[in-house]
Short mmCIF file of C-alpha atoms in Angstrom, two decimals:
data_model
loop_
_atom_site.label_atom_id
_atom_site.label_comp_id
_atom_site.label_asym_id
_atom_site.label_seq_id
_atom_site.Cartn_x
_atom_site.Cartn_y
_atom_site.Cartn_z
CA UNK P 17 44.93 -23.18 9.93
CA UNK P 18 41.39 -22.43 10.02
CA UNK P 19 39.41 -22.05 6.81
CA UNK P 20 38.85 -18.43 5.36
CA UNK P 21 35.27 -17.70 4.55
CA UNK P 22 34.43 -16.37 1.09
CA UNK P 23 33.23 -12.80 1.03
CA UNK P 24 29.86 -11.46 0.14
CA UNK P 25 29.47 -8.79 -2.40
CA UNK P 26 30.23 -5.34 -1.04
CA UNK P 27 26.69 -3.88 -2.06
CA UNK P 28 25.19 -5.82 0.84
CA UNK P 29 27.06 -3.65 3.29
CA UNK P 30 24.47 -0.33 3.15
CA UNK P 31 21.40 -2.80 2.86
CA UNK P 32 18.93 -3.43 5.60
CA UNK P 33 16.12 -5.78 6.29
CA UNK P 34 12.56 -4.13 5.77
CA UNK P 35 11.61 -3.16 9.13
CA UNK P 36 7.83 -3.91 8.31
CA UNK P 37 8.78 -7.60 7.32
CA UNK P 38 10.68 -7.98 10.47
CA UNK P 39 8.06 -6.78 12.71
CA UNK P 40 5.51 -9.04 10.95
CA UNK P 41 7.42 -11.92 12.68
CA UNK P 42 6.41 -10.45 16.16
CA UNK P 43 2.89 -9.72 15.22
CA UNK P 44 1.59 -13.45 14.70
CA UNK P 45 0.43 -13.85 18.19
CA UNK P 46 -3.16 -13.81 18.62
CA UNK P 47 -3.40 -11.20 21.26
CA UNK P 48 -1.73 -8.66 19.26
CA UNK P 49 -3.99 -6.34 16.74
CA UNK P 50 -1.79 -5.83 13.87
CA UNK P 51 -1.83 -2.37 12.02
CA UNK P 52 1.70 -2.91 10.80
CA UNK P 53 1.52 -5.21 7.72
CA UNK P 54 0.39 -3.63 4.34
CA UNK P 55 -1.88 -6.65 3.68
CA UNK P 56 -5.16 -6.60 1.68
CA UNK P 57 -7.89 -8.47 3.59
CA UNK P 58 -7.95 -12.08 2.51
CA UNK P 59 -11.51 -12.68 3.60
CA UNK P 60 -12.24 -9.92 0.57
CA UNK P 61 -10.29 -11.97 -2.08
CA UNK P 62 -12.30 -13.73 -4.60
CA UNK P 63 -11.69 -17.14 -3.64
CA UNK P 64 -14.46 -18.71 -5.67
CA UNK P 65 -13.47 -17.06 -8.98
CA UNK P 66 -9.86 -17.56 -8.22
CA UNK P 67 -10.73 -21.33 -8.13
CA UNK P 68 -12.76 -21.17 -11.35
CA UNK P 69 -10.07 -19.38 -13.16
CA UNK P 70 -7.48 -22.13 -12.02
CA UNK P 71 -9.75 -24.60 -12.99
CA UNK P 72 -10.28 -23.28 -16.52
CA UNK P 73 -6.66 -22.56 -16.96
CA UNK P 74 -5.90 -26.07 -15.87
CA UNK P 75 -7.73 -27.67 -18.83
CA UNK P 76 -5.09 -26.22 -21.17
CA UNK P 77 -1.48 -27.61 -21.38
CA UNK P 78 0.02 -24.25 -21.82
CA UNK P 79 -0.58 -23.03 -18.18
CA UNK P 80 1.88 -25.76 -17.06
CA UNK P 81 4.57 -24.62 -19.46
CA UNK P 82 7.36 -21.60 -19.65
CA UNK P 83 5.46 -18.73 -20.93
CA UNK P 84 7.10 -15.65 -22.57
CA UNK P 85 9.32 -13.41 -20.54
CA UNK P 86 7.44 -10.13 -21.21
CA UNK P 87 4.35 -12.15 -19.96
CA UNK P 88 1.43 -14.22 -21.38
CA UNK P 89 0.37 -12.45 -24.32
CA UNK P 90 -3.44 -12.49 -23.87
CA UNK P 91 -2.69 -11.02 -20.40
CA UNK P 92 -0.72 -8.22 -21.77
CA UNK P 93 -3.38 -7.44 -24.51
CA UNK P 94 -5.91 -7.34 -21.23
CA UNK P 95 -3.56 -4.99 -19.62
CA UNK P 96 -3.10 -2.78 -22.74
CA UNK P 97 -6.90 -2.25 -22.91
CA UNK P 98 -7.20 -1.39 -19.24
CA UNK P 99 -4.22 0.92 -19.39
CA UNK P 100 -5.43 2.71 -22.47
CA UNK P 101 -8.46 3.74 -20.67
CA UNK P 102 -6.43 4.88 -17.76
CA UNK P 103 -4.00 6.84 -19.76
CA UNK P 104 -6.40 8.18 -22.35
CA UNK P 105 -4.16 7.10 -25.33
CA UNK P 106 -3.39 3.66 -26.95
CA UNK P 107 -1.00 1.57 -25.36
CA UNK P 108 0.52 -0.52 -27.61
CA UNK P 109 1.39 -4.28 -26.44
CA UNK P 110 5.00 -3.71 -26.81
CA UNK P 111 4.78 -1.17 -23.90
CA UNK P 112 3.41 -3.73 -21.42
CA UNK P 113 5.36 -6.14 -19.45
CA UNK P 114 4.25 -8.40 -16.83
CA UNK P 115 6.54 -9.15 -13.66
CA UNK P 116 6.55 -11.16 -10.49
CA UNK P 117 4.52 -8.53 -8.67
CA UNK P 118 5.30 -4.70 -8.99
CA UNK P 119 8.26 -4.87 -6.77
CA UNK P 120 10.12 -7.04 -9.18
CA UNK P 121 9.15 -4.36 -11.95
CA UNK P 122 10.87 -1.90 -9.62
CA UNK P 123 13.99 -3.81 -9.00
CA UNK P 124 14.35 -4.48 -12.98
CA UNK P 125 13.85 -0.98 -13.72
CA UNK P 126 16.73 -0.07 -11.11
CA UNK P 127 19.14 -2.15 -13.03
CA UNK P 128 17.89 -1.03 -16.55
CA UNK P 129 18.01 2.96 -15.68
CA UNK P 130 20.64 3.35 -13.10
CA UNK P 131 24.60 3.24 -13.04
CA UNK P 132 25.99 2.90 -9.60
CA UNK P 133 26.14 6.46 -8.11
CA UNK P 134 23.24 7.82 -10.21
CA UNK P 135 20.85 10.19 -8.56
CA UNK P 136 17.58 8.94 -7.42
CA UNK P 137 14.91 11.28 -6.17
CA UNK P 138 12.38 9.70 -3.67
CA UNK P 139 9.46 11.15 -1.45
CA UNK P 140 10.07 11.68 2.05
CA UNK P 141 8.55 9.71 3.90
CA UNK P 142 9.61 6.94 1.30
CA UNK P 143 8.34 3.38 0.38
CA UNK P 144 10.29 1.08 1.99
CA UNK P 145 10.54 -1.32 -0.94
CA UNK P 146 11.95 1.55 -3.07
CA UNK P 147 14.83 2.36 -0.66
CA UNK P 148 15.69 -1.07 -0.53
CA UNK P 149 15.84 -1.39 -4.36
CA UNK P 150 17.76 1.79 -5.05
CA UNK P 151 20.21 1.08 -2.08
CA UNK P 152 20.88 -2.05 -3.81
CA UNK P 153 21.58 -0.47 -7.01
CA UNK P 154 24.09 1.60 -5.49
CA UNK P 155 22.24 4.96 -6.36
CA UNK P 156 22.48 8.32 -4.42
CA UNK P 157 19.21 9.12 -2.84
CA UNK P 158 17.77 12.41 -2.26
CA UNK P 159 14.22 12.85 -0.63
CA UNK P 160 11.85 15.75 -1.29
CA UNK P 161 9.11 16.20 1.42
CA UNK P 162 5.33 15.25 0.87
CA UNK P 163 2.37 17.48 1.95
CA UNK P 164 -1.40 17.31 1.44
CA UNK P 165 -0.98 17.34 -2.16
CA UNK P 166 1.76 14.93 -2.45
CA UNK P 167 5.25 15.20 -3.59
CA UNK P 168 6.51 18.86 -3.19
CA UNK P 169 7.62 19.30 -6.99
CA UNK P 170 8.57 22.76 -6.20
CA UNK P 171 11.10 21.53 -4.15
CA UNK P 172 12.21 19.09 -6.92
CA UNK P 173 12.40 22.16 -9.35
CA UNK P 174 14.69 23.88 -6.73
CA UNK P 175 16.92 20.58 -6.85
CA UNK P 176 16.99 20.86 -10.56
CA UNK P 177 17.82 24.59 -10.51
CA UNK P 178 21.17 23.99 -8.38
CA UNK P 179 22.08 21.45 -10.99
CA UNK P 180 21.20 18.00 -9.49
CA UNK P 181 20.48 15.86 -12.42
CA UNK P 182 18.31 12.82 -11.24
CA UNK P 183 18.13 9.56 -13.53
CA UNK P 184 15.01 8.64 -11.73
CA UNK P 185 12.42 10.37 -9.60
CA UNK P 186 10.18 7.76 -7.87
CA UNK P 187 6.82 8.45 -6.88
CA UNK P 188 3.61 6.69 -5.06
CA UNK P 189 0.90 9.15 -6.51
CA UNK P 190 -2.10 7.46 -5.13
CA UNK P 191 -2.79 7.05 -1.48
CA UNK P 192 0.97 7.08 -0.90
CA UNK P 193 2.51 4.29 1.21
CA UNK P 194 3.15 5.25 3.67
CA UNK P 195 1.91 8.99 3.77
CA UNK P 196 -1.52 8.12 2.53
CA UNK P 197 -1.87 11.48 0.23
CA UNK P 198 -2.57 11.75 -3.20
CA UNK P 199 -0.70 13.67 -5.59
CA UNK P 200 -2.71 16.61 -7.16
CA UNK P 201 -3.39 16.96 -10.68
CA UNK P 202 -1.42 20.30 -10.95
CA UNK P 203 1.93 18.50 -9.37
CA UNK P 204 1.45 15.67 -11.87
CA UNK P 205 1.48 18.09 -14.82
CA UNK P 206 4.45 19.89 -13.08
CA UNK P 207 6.12 16.72 -12.38
CA UNK P 208 5.77 15.41 -16.14
CA UNK P 209 6.91 18.94 -17.36
CA UNK P 210 10.03 18.68 -15.29
CA UNK P 211 10.70 15.14 -16.65
CA UNK P 212 10.45 16.32 -20.28
CA UNK P 213 12.60 19.64 -19.85
CA UNK P 214 15.50 17.86 -17.86
CA UNK P 215 15.35 14.59 -19.34
CA UNK P 216 14.85 12.05 -16.38
CA UNK P 217 12.56 9.13 -15.78
CA UNK P 218 9.64 9.06 -13.63
CA UNK P 219 8.49 5.97 -11.92
CA UNK P 220 5.18 6.20 -11.10
CA UNK P 221 4.14 3.36 -8.53
CA UNK P 222 0.45 2.96 -8.39
CA UNK P 223 -0.64 -0.18 -6.69
CA UNK P 224 -3.39 1.52 -4.73
CA UNK P 225 -5.10 3.91 -7.52
CA UNK P 226 -8.27 1.70 -7.91
CA UNK P 227 -9.05 1.70 -3.79
CA UNK P 228 -10.59 5.05 -3.97
CA UNK P 229 -13.46 5.64 -1.52
CA UNK P 230 -14.94 8.92 -2.27
CA UNK P 231 -13.85 9.91 -5.67
CA UNK P 232 -11.54 8.48 -8.30
CA UNK P 233 -7.84 9.78 -8.29
CA UNK P 234 -6.60 12.01 -11.07
CA UNK P 235 -5.28 10.80 -14.44
CA UNK P 236 -1.80 9.34 -13.88
CA UNK P 237 1.36 11.26 -14.21
CA UNK P 238 2.14 8.91 -17.15
CA UNK P 239 -0.89 10.65 -18.89
CA UNK P 240 1.30 14.03 -19.47
CA UNK P 241 4.67 12.43 -20.57
CA UNK P 242 6.16 9.38 -22.16
CA UNK P 243 9.06 9.87 -19.73
CA UNK P 244 7.05 8.30 -16.95
CA UNK P 245 7.08 4.53 -16.34
CA UNK P 246 3.74 3.24 -14.55
CA UNK P 247 3.58 0.33 -12.29
CA UNK P 248 0.73 -1.56 -10.95
CA UNK P 249 -0.35 -4.86 -9.66
CA UNK P 250 -3.26 -7.26 -9.23
CA UNK P 251 -2.12 -8.03 -5.70
CA UNK P 252 -4.50 -5.28 -4.18
CA UNK P 253 -7.61 -5.87 -6.06
CA UNK P 254 -7.46 -9.60 -6.86
CA UNK P 255 -4.78 -11.35 -4.64
CA UNK P 256 -0.93 -11.15 -3.74
CA UNK P 257 -0.63 -14.87 -4.34
CA UNK P 258 -1.09 -14.45 -7.85
CA UNK P 259 2.32 -12.38 -8.12
CA UNK P 260 1.16 -10.38 -11.14
CA UNK P 261 2.43 -6.89 -11.54
CA UNK P 262 2.76 -4.93 -14.55
CA UNK P 263 4.64 -1.96 -16.00
CA UNK P 264 3.88 0.57 -18.93
CA UNK P 265 6.98 1.82 -20.60
CA UNK P 266 8.45 2.66 -23.87
CA UNK P 267 9.33 -0.28 -26.02
CA UNK P 268 13.16 0.14 -25.34
CA UNK P 269 12.68 -0.07 -21.81
CA UNK P 270 10.67 -3.11 -21.86
CA UNK P 271 13.42 -4.78 -23.94
CA UNK P 272 16.07 -3.91 -21.43
CA UNK P 273 13.82 -5.27 -18.64
CA UNK P 274 13.32 -8.33 -20.69
CA UNK P 275 16.90 -9.11 -20.95
CA UNK P 276 17.42 -8.68 -17.13
CA UNK P 277 14.29 -10.99 -16.34
CA UNK P 278 15.38 -13.63 -18.48
CA UNK P 279 18.55 -13.67 -16.16
CA UNK P 280 16.43 -13.53 -13.12
CA UNK P 281 13.89 -16.03 -13.31
CA UNK P 282 13.21 -16.52 -17.22
CA UNK P 283 9.53 -15.76 -17.23
CA UNK P 284 6.43 -15.71 -14.55
CA UNK P 285 3.94 -18.27 -13.78
CA UNK P 286 1.50 -19.11 -16.92
CA UNK P 287 -1.03 -20.46 -14.51
CA UNK P 288 -1.49 -17.42 -12.43
CA UNK P 289 -1.10 -15.30 -15.42
CA UNK P 290 -3.86 -16.89 -17.17
CA UNK P 291 -5.99 -16.71 -14.09
CA UNK P 292 -5.47 -13.02 -13.69
CA UNK P 293 -6.29 -12.47 -17.47
CA UNK P 294 -9.63 -14.13 -16.93
CA UNK P 295 -10.54 -12.03 -14.10
CA UNK P 296 -9.07 -8.53 -15.21
CA UNK P 297 -11.02 -8.94 -18.35
CA UNK P 298 -14.51 -9.79 -16.87
CA UNK P 299 -15.09 -5.86 -16.71
CA UNK P 300 -18.43 -6.08 -15.16
CA UNK P 301 -17.89 -8.63 -12.35
CA UNK P 302 -14.35 -6.82 -11.37
CA UNK P 303 -16.17 -3.46 -11.03
CA UNK P 304 -18.63 -4.94 -8.69
CA UNK P 305 -15.80 -6.65 -6.97
CA UNK P 306 -13.58 -3.55 -6.53
CA UNK P 307 -16.43 -1.57 -5.52
CA UNK P 308 -17.39 -3.88 -2.45
CA UNK P 309 -13.56 -3.78 -1.37
CA UNK P 310 -13.82 0.07 -1.58
CA UNK P 311 -16.62 0.37 0.47
CA UNK P 312 -15.51 -2.17 3.16
CA UNK P 313 -11.89 -0.47 3.24
CA UNK P 314 -13.50 2.98 2.96
CA UNK P 315 -15.74 2.19 6.38
CA UNK P 316 -12.64 0.93 8.21
CA UNK P 317 -10.26 3.82 7.22
CA UNK P 318 -12.79 6.45 8.51
CA UNK P 319 -13.16 4.34 11.80
CA UNK P 320 -9.34 4.28 12.19
CA UNK P 321 -9.00 8.05 11.58
CA UNK P 322 -12.08 8.76 13.76
CA UNK P 323 -10.85 6.68 16.77
CA UNK P 324 -7.18 8.48 16.28
CA UNK P 325 -8.57 11.93 16.27
CA UNK P 326 -11.26 11.27 19.09
CA UNK P 327 -8.86 9.49 21.52
CA UNK P 328 -5.57 11.61 20.88
CA UNK P 329 -7.12 14.96 20.01
CA UNK P 330 -4.52 17.49 19.10
CA UNK P 331 -1.62 15.14 20.16
CA UNK P 332 -1.79 13.29 17.14
CA UNK P 333 -2.13 14.42 13.64
CA UNK P 334 -3.05 11.91 10.95
CA UNK P 335 -3.74 11.89 7.36
CA UNK P 336 -7.33 11.58 5.78
CA UNK P 337 -8.75 8.30 4.72
CA UNK P 338 -9.49 8.90 1.08
CA UNK P 339 -8.18 5.65 -0.33
CA UNK P 340 -5.37 3.02 -0.31
CA UNK P 341 -4.61 1.06 2.79
CA UNK P 342 -2.60 3.29 4.90
CA UNK P 343 -2.95 6.16 7.73
CA UNK P 344 0.07 8.13 8.61
CA UNK P 345 0.23 9.80 12.00
CA UNK P 346 2.43 12.14 13.89
CA UNK P 347 2.83 12.75 17.58
CA UNK P 348 2.67 16.83 18.24
CA UNK P 349 4.47 16.18 21.55
CA UNK P 350 7.63 14.48 20.05
CA UNK P 351 6.73 10.85 21.44
CA UNK P 352 9.42 8.44 19.77
CA UNK P 353 7.31 5.80 18.18
CA UNK P 354 10.31 3.67 17.82
CA UNK P 355 10.89 3.79 21.53
CA UNK P 356 7.00 3.38 22.04
CA UNK P 357 6.72 0.10 19.89
CA UNK P 358 7.74 -2.35 22.45
CA UNK P 359 5.48 -0.55 24.85
CA UNK P 360 2.59 -0.80 22.08
CA UNK P 361 3.49 -4.59 21.73
CA UNK P 362 3.03 -5.19 25.18
CA UNK P 363 -0.47 -3.50 25.50
CA UNK P 364 -1.28 -5.54 22.34
CA UNK P 365 -1.00 -3.51 19.32
CA UNK P 366 1.68 -2.92 16.41
CA UNK P 367 2.36 -0.22 14.00
CA UNK P 368 5.20 0.47 11.96
CA UNK P 369 7.45 3.43 13.46
CA UNK P 370 7.80 6.31 10.84
CA UNK P 371 11.75 6.00 11.17
CA UNK P 372 11.53 2.88 8.91
CA UNK P 373 10.57 5.18 5.91
CA UNK P 374 13.27 7.92 6.59
CA UNK P 375 16.00 8.19 3.92
CA UNK P 376 18.47 9.14 6.60
CA UNK P 377 17.14 10.10 10.05
CA UNK P 378 13.70 11.64 10.63
CA UNK P 379 10.11 10.82 11.35
CA UNK P 380 10.94 9.83 14.56
CA UNK P 381 7.54 10.96 16.22
CA UNK P 382 5.35 9.17 13.27
CA UNK P 383 3.91 5.94 12.57
CA UNK P 384 2.23 4.45 9.65
CA UNK P 385 -0.92 2.29 10.43
CA UNK P 386 -2.76 -0.02 8.11
CA UNK P 387 -6.53 -0.41 8.34
CA UNK P 388 -7.52 -3.25 5.86
CA UNK P 389 -7.37 -6.45 7.88
CA UNK P 390 -9.60 -5.45 10.99
CA UNK P 391 -13.10 -4.22 11.39
CA UNK P 392 -14.19 -0.89 13.05
CA UNK P 393 -14.81 -2.45 16.32
CA UNK P 394 -11.32 -4.00 16.36
CA UNK P 395 -9.42 -0.74 15.13
CA UNK P 396 -11.05 1.11 17.88
CA UNK P 397 -9.67 -1.19 20.27
CA UNK P 398 -6.27 -0.97 18.65
CA UNK P 399 -6.18 2.73 19.12
CA UNK P 400 -7.35 2.50 22.71
CA UNK P 401 -4.40 -0.10 23.36
CA UNK P 402 -1.99 2.58 21.57
CA UNK P 403 -3.37 5.35 23.81
CA UNK P 404 -2.48 3.31 27.07
CA UNK P 405 0.82 2.46 25.73
CA UNK P 406 1.44 6.05 24.74
CA UNK P 407 0.47 7.11 28.44
#
């Protein structure tokens, strides 16, 4: 009699691996220029300051021990000050929760806010990490489109008028991943008003808001309603290896997140949280560091957009490069970017096909390109290789 293998949870049936993470395995070859991964440039990360912060933290015994589940208190105090300035209101310490990157915040919130079958509204195209989280939670996902001003809140309003009652609306409000657009102030206010009127939560996912090139972004959606839970991260401005993210939410939500985090990993790293606190609290240094990152990324973004528009002309439409890390492009002639990818890899360039960001089927002619890890000349070469592959 052959042994019967134990079963896995049925919720895994509807999950699929991130196409982006899978693609990264193929782009480690030196001959491939990768526009696929959403990676900040390691050469711009403040290695000396990180080393000094680590050395200073290691002079205390506390950095080697467990810390509080909501995060090391001095870091939460620093974040409360930063977020108070961003939101234009006093953020209390009880409203600040530190997580293992903002992706963990999103995963824990899904467990706190969603019952199986609950409706979640996302943007179309959608952030892949959000789709993975909401699918794992057993949510029913409905997408509303993006345009140049971000989420189409008028389409959301129509859904509400037809009787749909979301538990959560998720938005990447600044320099959308993958769409590259930023939600206008008017739509931020409208989204907040809808959340207030219909009693749903908004998760405002904002890892890119400080990476603006020409002008700062509008005030966060969370400025306009306490129904908005705001997520952010140190990964894009300091280093992903710190794994320091945070959420700003009502105390009751933070308490729910704390209960679940205790069951997941007890607490974060006291060492990296102390390091992050030291760097984020040094406002003068941090402002100069982020300004330098903005300048470098801004030059690269504009170089990529210019190369795409010059080389492809009307055959490809792409988003403007006002900030963040990504450019979203569409082939106007119906080119299937999933089918094109193998030819692009043969030509020595990688990107993420638009279908990876679709809730259902869609975006077959689109692609996402990341500009952060290559200089302007290399980005131009990447576009030339893509043009060769596309024929």
